[in-house]
Amino acid sequence: MNTLKPLIFVVPVIALILVTLLYFFLRQKTTDKQSFKRFIVTTAILRFLLNLVWELLQMPLYNSTSFSINHVTFCALGSVADAIMVLLIYLGLALIFKQPLWVYPLLWQRILIVILIGGVGAVLSEMRHLSVGNWAYSGLMPLIPVVQVGLSPVLQFMTLPSIIYILSFNCRKFLPFNRLST
C-alpha cells in the first residue's frame, strides 16, 4: 500500500452521488418505501463487513501490508468504496429490471449478470489501481492470465455481491415488494 492519494476518492464520490440519486428515484417509485430503505441499509452494512473481512484476509497477497492502524484504515476505506459500488450495481439493475427488489426471486440469469458486472468492474478497477500505484501484489497473489490482475480481488467482486443481496433479502421480510410504478 502506498500513501493515500486524493485521486483515489474520485470514482467512489461519483458512485456515491449516483447511488444517492438512484436510491431516491427508486424509493419514490416503490410502494413500500420503508422496506426498500431497510434492504438498502442492510445491503450496505453487510457489504462493508464482509468486504472488510475479505480485505484483511487477503493482506498477505499485497506488498507492504501489515496489521497496522494505517493499513486497516485503508482496508476500511476500500470496504466503504466497495459497498458503494455494490449498491450502485444493485440500484442500476433495479432500474433496468423495473423492480426495486429484483433479488426475489433471484434467477440464475440475474446472478450471472451480477457476476459478469462484478468481474469486469473488478478487472478494470484493479488495472487502474495497479497502473497508478495505489497498491501492488506480493508474489503470493495468483494472477489472471492476459489481464495480469489478482484473482482474489476479482473473485471478491464476482461472489460477494450476490451473496450480500441474498443475505440482505433474507435478513428481513421485505415483501410485499412490487414492480416500480409508472
JSON list of C-alpha atoms in Angstrom, two decimals:
[
{"chain": "A", "resi": 1, "resn": "MET", "atom": "CA", "xyz": [0.00, 0.00, 0.00]},
{"chain": "A", "resi": 2, "resn": "ASN", "atom": "CA", "xyz": [1.30, 3.40, -0.94]},
{"chain": "A", "resi": 3, "resn": "THR", "atom": "CA", "xyz": [0.25, 6.67, 0.59]},
{"chain": "A", "resi": 4, "resn": "LEU", "atom": "CA", "xyz": [-3.38, 7.66, 0.26]},
{"chain": "A", "resi": 5, "resn": "LYS", "atom": "CA", "xyz": [-3.85, 9.97, -2.73]},
{"chain": "A", "resi": 6, "resn": "PRO", "atom": "CA", "xyz": [-6.89, 12.25, -3.18]},
{"chain": "A", "resi": 7, "resn": "LEU", "atom": "CA", "xyz": [-7.43, 10.92, -6.72]},
{"chain": "A", "resi": 8, "resn": "ILE", "atom": "CA", "xyz": [-8.40, 7.53, -5.28]},
{"chain": "A", "resi": 9, "resn": "PHE", "atom": "CA", "xyz": [-11.63, 9.12, -3.98]},
{"chain": "A", "resi": 10, "resn": "VAL", "atom": "CA", "xyz": [-12.91, 10.42, -7.35]},
{"chain": "A", "resi": 11, "resn": "VAL", "atom": "CA", "xyz": [-14.69, 7.26, -8.55]},
{"chain": "A", "resi": 12, "resn": "PRO", "atom": "CA", "xyz": [-16.24, 6.43, -5.14]},
{"chain": "A", "resi": 13, "resn": "VAL", "atom": "CA", "xyz": [-17.56, 10.00, -4.79]},
{"chain": "A", "resi": 14, "resn": "ILE", "atom": "CA", "xyz": [-19.12, 9.88, -8.27]},
{"chain": "A", "resi": 15, "resn": "ALA", "atom": "CA", "xyz": [-20.58, 6.44, -7.43]},
{"chain": "A", "resi": 16, "resn": "LEU", "atom": "CA", "xyz": [-21.95, 7.77, -4.13]},
{"chain": "A", "resi": 17, "resn": "ILE", "atom": "CA", "xyz": [-23.71, 10.62, -5.95]},
{"chain": "A", "resi": 18, "resn": "LEU", "atom": "CA", "xyz": [-25.23, 8.14, -8.42]},
{"chain": "A", "resi": 19, "resn": "VAL", "atom": "CA", "xyz": [-26.28, 5.80, -5.58]},
{"chain": "A", "resi": 20, "resn": "THR", "atom": "CA", "xyz": [-27.98, 8.67, -3.78]},
{"chain": "A", "resi": 21, "resn": "LEU", "atom": "CA", "xyz": [-29.84, 9.82, -6.91]},
{"chain": "A", "resi": 22, "resn": "LEU", "atom": "CA", "xyz": [-30.91, 6.28, -7.83]},
{"chain": "A", "resi": 23, "resn": "TYR", "atom": "CA", "xyz": [-31.95, 5.50, -4.26]},
{"chain": "A", "resi": 24, "resn": "PHE", "atom": "CA", "xyz": [-34.28, 8.50, -4.05]},
{"chain": "A", "resi": 25, "resn": "PHE", "atom": "CA", "xyz": [-35.65, 7.91, -7.55]},
{"chain": "A", "resi": 26, "resn": "LEU", "atom": "CA", "xyz": [-36.39, 4.22, -6.89]},
{"chain": "A", "resi": 27, "resn": "ARG", "atom": "CA", "xyz": [-37.69, 4.89, -3.37]},
{"chain": "A", "resi": 28, "resn": "GLN", "atom": "CA", "xyz": [-40.16, 7.36, -4.84]},
{"chain": "A", "resi": 29, "resn": "LYS", "atom": "CA", "xyz": [-41.35, 4.73, -7.32]},
{"chain": "A", "resi": 30, "resn": "THR", "atom": "CA", "xyz": [-41.86, 1.87, -4.85]},
{"chain": "A", "resi": 31, "resn": "THR", "atom": "CA", "xyz": [-44.99, 1.30, -2.79]},
{"chain": "A", "resi": 32, "resn": "ASP", "atom": "CA", "xyz": [-43.13, 0.08, 0.32]},
{"chain": "A", "resi": 33, "resn": "LYS", "atom": "CA", "xyz": [-40.58, 2.79, 0.97]},
{"chain": "A", "resi": 34, "resn": "GLN", "atom": "CA", "xyz": [-39.62, 1.62, 4.47]},
{"chain": "A", "resi": 35, "resn": "SER", "atom": "CA", "xyz": [-38.81, -1.94, 3.33]},
{"chain": "A", "resi": 36, "resn": "PHE", "atom": "CA", "xyz": [-36.80, -0.62, 0.41]},
{"chain": "A", "resi": 37, "resn": "LYS", "atom": "CA", "xyz": [-34.80, 1.60, 2.77]},
{"chain": "A", "resi": 38, "resn": "ARG", "atom": "CA", "xyz": [-34.16, -1.31, 5.19]},
{"chain": "A", "resi": 39, "resn": "PHE", "atom": "CA", "xyz": [-33.00, -3.52, 2.34]},
{"chain": "A", "resi": 40, "resn": "ILE", "atom": "CA", "xyz": [-30.55, -0.90, 1.05]},
{"chain": "A", "resi": 41, "resn": "VAL", "atom": "CA", "xyz": [-29.16, -0.18, 4.53]},
{"chain": "A", "resi": 42, "resn": "THR", "atom": "CA", "xyz": [-28.80, -3.91, 5.27]},
{"chain": "A", "resi": 43, "resn": "THR", "atom": "CA", "xyz": [-27.02, -4.43, 1.95]},
{"chain": "A", "resi": 44, "resn": "ALA", "atom": "CA", "xyz": [-24.57, -1.58, 2.64]},
{"chain": "A", "resi": 45, "resn": "ILE", "atom": "CA", "xyz": [-23.76, -2.81, 6.16]},
{"chain": "A", "resi": 46, "resn": "LEU", "atom": "CA", "xyz": [-23.31, -6.44, 5.11]},
{"chain": "A", "resi": 47, "resn": "ARG", "atom": "CA", "xyz": [-21.16, -5.43, 2.16]},
{"chain": "A", "resi": 48, "resn": "PHE", "atom": "CA", "xyz": [-18.93, -3.30, 4.34]},
{"chain": "A", "resi": 49, "resn": "LEU", "atom": "CA", "xyz": [-18.48, -6.01, 6.98]},
{"chain": "A", "resi": 50, "resn": "LEU", "atom": "CA", "xyz": [-17.95, -8.96, 4.62]},
{"chain": "A", "resi": 51, "resn": "ASN", "atom": "CA", "xyz": [-15.66, -6.94, 2.38]},
{"chain": "A", "resi": 52, "resn": "LEU", "atom": "CA", "xyz": [-13.57, -5.77, 5.33]},
{"chain": "A", "resi": 53, "resn": "VAL", "atom": "CA", "xyz": [-13.09, -9.38, 6.44]},
{"chain": "A", "resi": 54, "resn": "TRP", "atom": "CA", "xyz": [-12.09, -10.36, 2.87]},
{"chain": "A", "resi": 55, "resn": "GLU", "atom": "CA", "xyz": [-9.70, -7.41, 2.64]},
{"chain": "A", "resi": 56, "resn": "LEU", "atom": "CA", "xyz": [-7.99, -8.32, 5.90]},
{"chain": "A", "resi": 57, "resn": "LEU", "atom": "CA", "xyz": [-7.72, -11.99, 4.95]},
{"chain": "A", "resi": 58, "resn": "GLN", "atom": "CA", "xyz": [-6.08, -11.23, 1.60]},
{"chain": "A", "resi": 59, "resn": "MET", "atom": "CA", "xyz": [-3.50, -8.83, 3.06]},
{"chain": "A", "resi": 60, "resn": "PRO", "atom": "CA", "xyz": [-0.58, -11.28, 2.55]},
{"chain": "A", "resi": 61, "resn": "LEU", "atom": "CA", "xyz": [-1.32, -11.14, -1.18]},
{"chain": "A", "resi": 62, "resn": "TYR", "atom": "CA", "xyz": [-0.28, -7.47, -1.34]},
{"chain": "A", "resi": 63, "resn": "ASN", "atom": "CA", "xyz": [3.10, -5.76, -0.91]},
{"chain": "A", "resi": 64, "resn": "SER", "atom": "CA", "xyz": [3.77, -3.53, 2.08]},
{"chain": "A", "resi": 65, "resn": "THR", "atom": "CA", "xyz": [0.81, -4.68, 4.14]},
{"chain": "A", "resi": 66, "resn": "SER", "atom": "CA", "xyz": [0.63, -5.22, 7.87]},
{"chain": "A", "resi": 67, "resn": "PHE", "atom": "CA", "xyz": [-2.00, -5.19, 10.55]},
{"chain": "A", "resi": 68, "resn": "SER", "atom": "CA", "xyz": [-1.12, -1.59, 11.40]},
{"chain": "A", "resi": 69, "resn": "ILE", "atom": "CA", "xyz": [-3.79, 1.02, 12.04]},
{"chain": "A", "resi": 70, "resn": "ASN", "atom": "CA", "xyz": [-2.87, 2.73, 8.75]},
{"chain": "A", "resi": 71, "resn": "HIS", "atom": "CA", "xyz": [-3.40, -0.36, 6.67]},
{"chain": "A", "resi": 72, "resn": "VAL", "atom": "CA", "xyz": [-6.57, -1.47, 8.46]},
{"chain": "A", "resi": 73, "resn": "THR", "atom": "CA", "xyz": [-7.92, 2.07, 7.89]},
{"chain": "A", "resi": 74, "resn": "PHE", "atom": "CA", "xyz": [-7.01, 1.79, 4.20]},
{"chain": "A", "resi": 75, "resn": "CYS", "atom": "CA", "xyz": [-8.88, -1.54, 4.04]},
{"chain": "A", "resi": 76, "resn": "ALA", "atom": "CA", "xyz": [-11.88, 0.02, 5.80]},
{"chain": "A", "resi": 77, "resn": "LEU", "atom": "CA", "xyz": [-11.94, 2.90, 3.28]},
{"chain": "A", "resi": 78, "resn": "GLY", "atom": "CA", "xyz": [-11.75, 0.37, 0.46]},
{"chain": "A", "resi": 79, "resn": "SER", "atom": "CA", "xyz": [-14.64, -1.52, 2.05]},
{"chain": "A", "resi": 80, "resn": "VAL", "atom": "CA", "xyz": [-16.74, 1.65, 2.11]},
{"chain": "A", "resi": 81, "resn": "ALA", "atom": "CA", "xyz": [-15.95, 2.26, -1.57]},
{"chain": "A", "resi": 82, "resn": "ASP", "atom": "CA", "xyz": [-16.84, -1.35, -2.42]},
{"chain": "A", "resi": 83, "resn": "ALA", "atom": "CA", "xyz": [-20.13, -1.07, -0.50]},
{"chain": "A", "resi": 84, "resn": "ILE", "atom": "CA", "xyz": [-20.99, 1.99, -2.57]},
{"chain": "A", "resi": 85, "resn": "MET", "atom": "CA", "xyz": [-20.17, 0.13, -5.79]},
{"chain": "A", "resi": 86, "resn": "VAL", "atom": "CA", "xyz": [-22.32, -2.86, -4.79]},
{"chain": "A", "resi": 87, "resn": "LEU", "atom": "CA", "xyz": [-25.21, -0.50, -4.11]},
{"chain": "A", "resi": 88, "resn": "LEU", "atom": "CA", "xyz": [-24.66, 1.13, -7.48]},
{"chain": "A", "resi": 89, "resn": "ILE", "atom": "CA", "xyz": [-24.83, -2.25, -9.21]},
{"chain": "A", "resi": 90, "resn": "TYR", "atom": "CA", "xyz": [-27.97, -3.18, -7.26]},
{"chain": "A", "resi": 91, "resn": "LEU", "atom": "CA", "xyz": [-29.79, 0.11, -7.86]},
{"chain": "A", "resi": 92, "resn": "GLY", "atom": "CA", "xyz": [-28.76, 0.20, -11.52]},
{"chain": "A", "resi": 93, "resn": "LEU", "atom": "CA", "xyz": [-30.17, -3.29, -12.03]},
{"chain": "A", "resi": 94, "resn": "ALA", "atom": "CA", "xyz": [-33.32, -2.33, -10.08]},
{"chain": "A", "resi": 95, "resn": "LEU", "atom": "CA", "xyz": [-33.81, 0.47, -12.57]},
{"chain": "A", "resi": 96, "resn": "ILE", "atom": "CA", "xyz": [-33.20, -1.83, -15.55]},
{"chain": "A", "resi": 97, "resn": "PHE", "atom": "CA", "xyz": [-35.44, -4.62, -14.19]},
{"chain": "A", "resi": 98, "resn": "LYS", "atom": "CA", "xyz": [-38.08, -2.06, -13.07]},
{"chain": "A", "resi": 99, "resn": "GLN", "atom": "CA", "xyz": [-38.26, -3.89, -9.78]},
{"chain": "A", "resi": 100, "resn": "PRO", "atom": "CA", "xyz": [-36.84, -2.49, -6.51]},
{"chain": "A", "resi": 101, "resn": "LEU", "atom": "CA", "xyz": [-36.43, -5.95, -5.02]},
{"chain": "A", "resi": 102, "resn": "TRP", "atom": "CA", "xyz": [-35.26, -7.80, -8.08]},
{"chain": "A", "resi": 103, "resn": "VAL", "atom": "CA", "xyz": [-33.43, -10.33, -5.91]},
{"chain": "A", "resi": 104, "resn": "TYR", "atom": "CA", "xyz": [-36.75, -12.05, -5.24]},
{"chain": "A", "resi": 105, "resn": "PRO", "atom": "CA", "xyz": [-36.78, -14.49, -6.85]},
{"chain": "A", "resi": 106, "resn": "LEU", "atom": "CA", "xyz": [-33.07, -14.46, -7.63]},
{"chain": "A", "resi": 107, "resn": "LEU", "atom": "CA", "xyz": [-32.94, -16.15, -11.01]},
{"chain": "A", "resi": 108, "resn": "TRP", "atom": "CA", "xyz": [-29.70, -17.69, -12.27]},
{"chain": "A", "resi": 109, "resn": "GLN", "atom": "CA", "xyz": [-29.69, -15.23, -15.20]},
{"chain": "A", "resi": 110, "resn": "ARG", "atom": "CA", "xyz": [-29.64, -12.33, -12.75]},
{"chain": "A", "resi": 111, "resn": "ILE", "atom": "CA", "xyz": [-26.88, -13.94, -10.69]},
{"chain": "A", "resi": 112, "resn": "LEU", "atom": "CA", "xyz": [-24.87, -14.36, -13.91]},
{"chain": "A", "resi": 113, "resn": "ILE", "atom": "CA", "xyz": [-25.37, -10.67, -14.75]},
{"chain": "A", "resi": 114, "resn": "VAL", "atom": "CA", "xyz": [-24.13, -9.65, -11.27]},
{"chain": "A", "resi": 115, "resn": "ILE", "atom": "CA", "xyz": [-21.13, -11.98, -11.58]},
{"chain": "A", "resi": 116, "resn": "LEU", "atom": "CA", "xyz": [-20.21, -10.58, -15.01]},
{"chain": "A", "resi": 117, "resn": "ILE", "atom": "CA", "xyz": [-20.61, -6.95, -13.91]},
{"chain": "A", "resi": 118, "resn": "GLY", "atom": "CA", "xyz": [-18.59, -7.63, -10.77]},
{"chain": "A", "resi": 119, "resn": "GLY", "atom": "CA", "xyz": [-15.84, -9.44, -12.66]},
{"chain": "A", "resi": 120, "resn": "VAL", "atom": "CA", "xyz": [-15.44, -6.85, -15.41]},
{"chain": "A", "resi": 121, "resn": "GLY", "atom": "CA", "xyz": [-15.63, -4.00, -12.90]},
{"chain": "A", "resi": 122, "resn": "ALA", "atom": "CA", "xyz": [-13.03, -5.62, -10.65]},
{"chain": "A", "resi": 123, "resn": "VAL", "atom": "CA", "xyz": [-10.62, -6.27, -13.53]},
{"chain": "A", "resi": 124, "resn": "LEU", "atom": "CA", "xyz": [-10.90, -2.65, -14.75]},
{"chain": "A", "resi": 125, "resn": "SER", "atom": "CA", "xyz": [-10.56, -1.29, -11.21]},
{"chain": "A", "resi": 126, "resn": "GLU", "atom": "CA", "xyz": [-7.52, -3.44, -10.42]},
{"chain": "A", "resi": 127, "resn": "MET", "atom": "CA", "xyz": [-5.84, -2.46, -13.70]},
{"chain": "A", "resi": 128, "resn": "ARG", "atom": "CA", "xyz": [-6.34, 1.21, -12.86]},
{"chain": "A", "resi": 129, "resn": "HIS", "atom": "CA", "xyz": [-5.16, 0.95, -9.25]},
{"chain": "A", "resi": 130, "resn": "LEU", "atom": "CA", "xyz": [-2.10, -1.07, -10.23]},
{"chain": "A", "resi": 131, "resn": "SER", "atom": "CA", "xyz": [-1.18, 1.34, -13.03]},
{"chain": "A", "resi": 132, "resn": "VAL", "atom": "CA", "xyz": [-1.31, 4.43, -10.78]},
{"chain": "A", "resi": 133, "resn": "GLY", "atom": "CA", "xyz": [0.49, 2.67, -7.96]},
{"chain": "A", "resi": 134, "resn": "ASN", "atom": "CA", "xyz": [-2.24, 2.60, -5.33]},
{"chain": "A", "resi": 135, "resn": "TRP", "atom": "CA", "xyz": [-1.15, -0.93, -4.46]},
{"chain": "A", "resi": 136, "resn": "ALA", "atom": "CA", "xyz": [1.00, -3.81, -5.69]},
{"chain": "A", "resi": 137, "resn": "TYR", "atom": "CA", "xyz": [0.75, -7.56, -5.37]},
{"chain": "A", "resi": 138, "resn": "SER", "atom": "CA", "xyz": [3.13, -9.80, -3.50]},
{"chain": "A", "resi": 139, "resn": "GLY", "atom": "CA", "xyz": [4.45, -12.97, -5.09]},
{"chain": "A", "resi": 140, "resn": "LEU", "atom": "CA", "xyz": [1.64, -14.88, -3.35]},
{"chain": "A", "resi": 141, "resn": "MET", "atom": "CA", "xyz": [-1.16, -13.28, -5.40]},
{"chain": "A", "resi": 142, "resn": "PRO", "atom": "CA", "xyz": [-2.42, -15.60, -8.15]},
{"chain": "A", "resi": 143, "resn": "LEU", "atom": "CA", "xyz": [-2.75, -13.59, -11.35]},
{"chain": "A", "resi": 144, "resn": "ILE", "atom": "CA", "xyz": [-5.35, -13.91, -14.08]},
{"chain": "A", "resi": 145, "resn": "PRO", "atom": "CA", "xyz": [-3.51, -14.53, -17.36]},
{"chain": "A", "resi": 146, "resn": "VAL", "atom": "CA", "xyz": [-3.73, -11.90, -20.12]},
{"chain": "A", "resi": 147, "resn": "VAL", "atom": "CA", "xyz": [-5.01, -9.08, -17.85]},
{"chain": "A", "resi": 148, "resn": "GLN", "atom": "CA", "xyz": [-2.41, -9.74, -15.09]},
{"chain": "A", "resi": 149, "resn": "VAL", "atom": "CA", "xyz": [-4.65, -8.71, -12.19]},
{"chain": "A", "resi": 150, "resn": "GLY", "atom": "CA", "xyz": [-5.09, -10.53, -8.93]},
{"chain": "A", "resi": 151, "resn": "LEU", "atom": "CA", "xyz": [-7.53, -13.41, -8.76]},
{"chain": "A", "resi": 152, "resn": "SER", "atom": "CA", "xyz": [-8.56, -12.67, -5.16]},
{"chain": "A", "resi": 153, "resn": "PRO", "atom": "CA", "xyz": [-9.99, -9.15, -5.69]},
{"chain": "A", "resi": 154, "resn": "VAL", "atom": "CA", "xyz": [-11.77, -10.27, -8.86]},
{"chain": "A", "resi": 155, "resn": "LEU", "atom": "CA", "xyz": [-13.34, -13.25, -7.07]},
{"chain": "A", "resi": 156, "resn": "GLN", "atom": "CA", "xyz": [-14.28, -10.90, -4.26]},
{"chain": "A", "resi": 157, "resn": "PHE", "atom": "CA", "xyz": [-16.40, -8.75, -6.57]},
{"chain": "A", "resi": 158, "resn": "MET", "atom": "CA", "xyz": [-17.76, -11.70, -8.52]},
{"chain": "A", "resi": 159, "resn": "THR", "atom": "CA", "xyz": [-19.05, -13.62, -5.49]},
{"chain": "A", "resi": 160, "resn": "LEU", "atom": "CA", "xyz": [-19.82, -11.23, -2.65]},
{"chain": "A", "resi": 161, "resn": "PRO", "atom": "CA", "xyz": [-22.49, -9.05, -4.32]},
{"chain": "A", "resi": 162, "resn": "SER", "atom": "CA", "xyz": [-24.91, -11.92, -5.00]},
{"chain": "A", "resi": 163, "resn": "ILE", "atom": "CA", "xyz": [-24.26, -13.39, -1.55]},
{"chain": "A", "resi": 164, "resn": "ILE", "atom": "CA", "xyz": [-24.92, -10.00, 0.04]},
{"chain": "A", "resi": 165, "resn": "TYR", "atom": "CA", "xyz": [-28.13, -9.44, -1.91]},
{"chain": "A", "resi": 166, "resn": "ILE", "atom": "CA", "xyz": [-29.43, -12.85, -0.84]},
{"chain": "A", "resi": 167, "resn": "LEU", "atom": "CA", "xyz": [-28.42, -12.31, 2.79]},
{"chain": "A", "resi": 168, "resn": "SER", "atom": "CA", "xyz": [-29.93, -8.82, 2.83]},
{"chain": "A", "resi": 169, "resn": "PHE", "atom": "CA", "xyz": [-33.19, -10.12, 1.47]},
{"chain": "A", "resi": 170, "resn": "ASN", "atom": "CA", "xyz": [-33.30, -12.99, 3.96]},
{"chain": "A", "resi": 171, "resn": "CYS", "atom": "CA", "xyz": [-32.34, -10.84, 6.96]},
{"chain": "A", "resi": 172, "resn": "ARG", "atom": "CA", "xyz": [-35.79, -9.30, 6.98]},
{"chain": "A", "resi": 173, "resn": "LYS", "atom": "CA", "xyz": [-39.14, -9.88, 5.41]},
{"chain": "A", "resi": 174, "resn": "PHE", "atom": "CA", "xyz": [-39.32, -7.27, 2.69]},
{"chain": "A", "resi": 175, "resn": "LEU", "atom": "CA", "xyz": [-42.45, -8.44, 0.94]},
{"chain": "A", "resi": 176, "resn": "PRO", "atom": "CA", "xyz": [-44.75, -7.21, -0.37]},
{"chain": "A", "resi": 177, "resn": "PHE", "atom": "CA", "xyz": [-42.48, -5.57, -2.89]},
{"chain": "A", "resi": 178, "resn": "ASN", "atom": "CA", "xyz": [-43.91, -4.82, -6.25]},
{"chain": "A", "resi": 179, "resn": "ARG", "atom": "CA", "xyz": [-42.68, -3.53, -9.54]},
{"chain": "A", "resi": 180, "resn": "LEU", "atom": "CA", "xyz": [-41.95, 0.14, -10.00]},
{"chain": "A", "resi": 181, "resn": "SER", "atom": "CA", "xyz": [-44.97, 2.28, -10.57]},
{"chain": "A", "resi": 182, "resn": "THR", "atom": "CA", "xyz": [-45.06, 4.12, -13.86]}
]
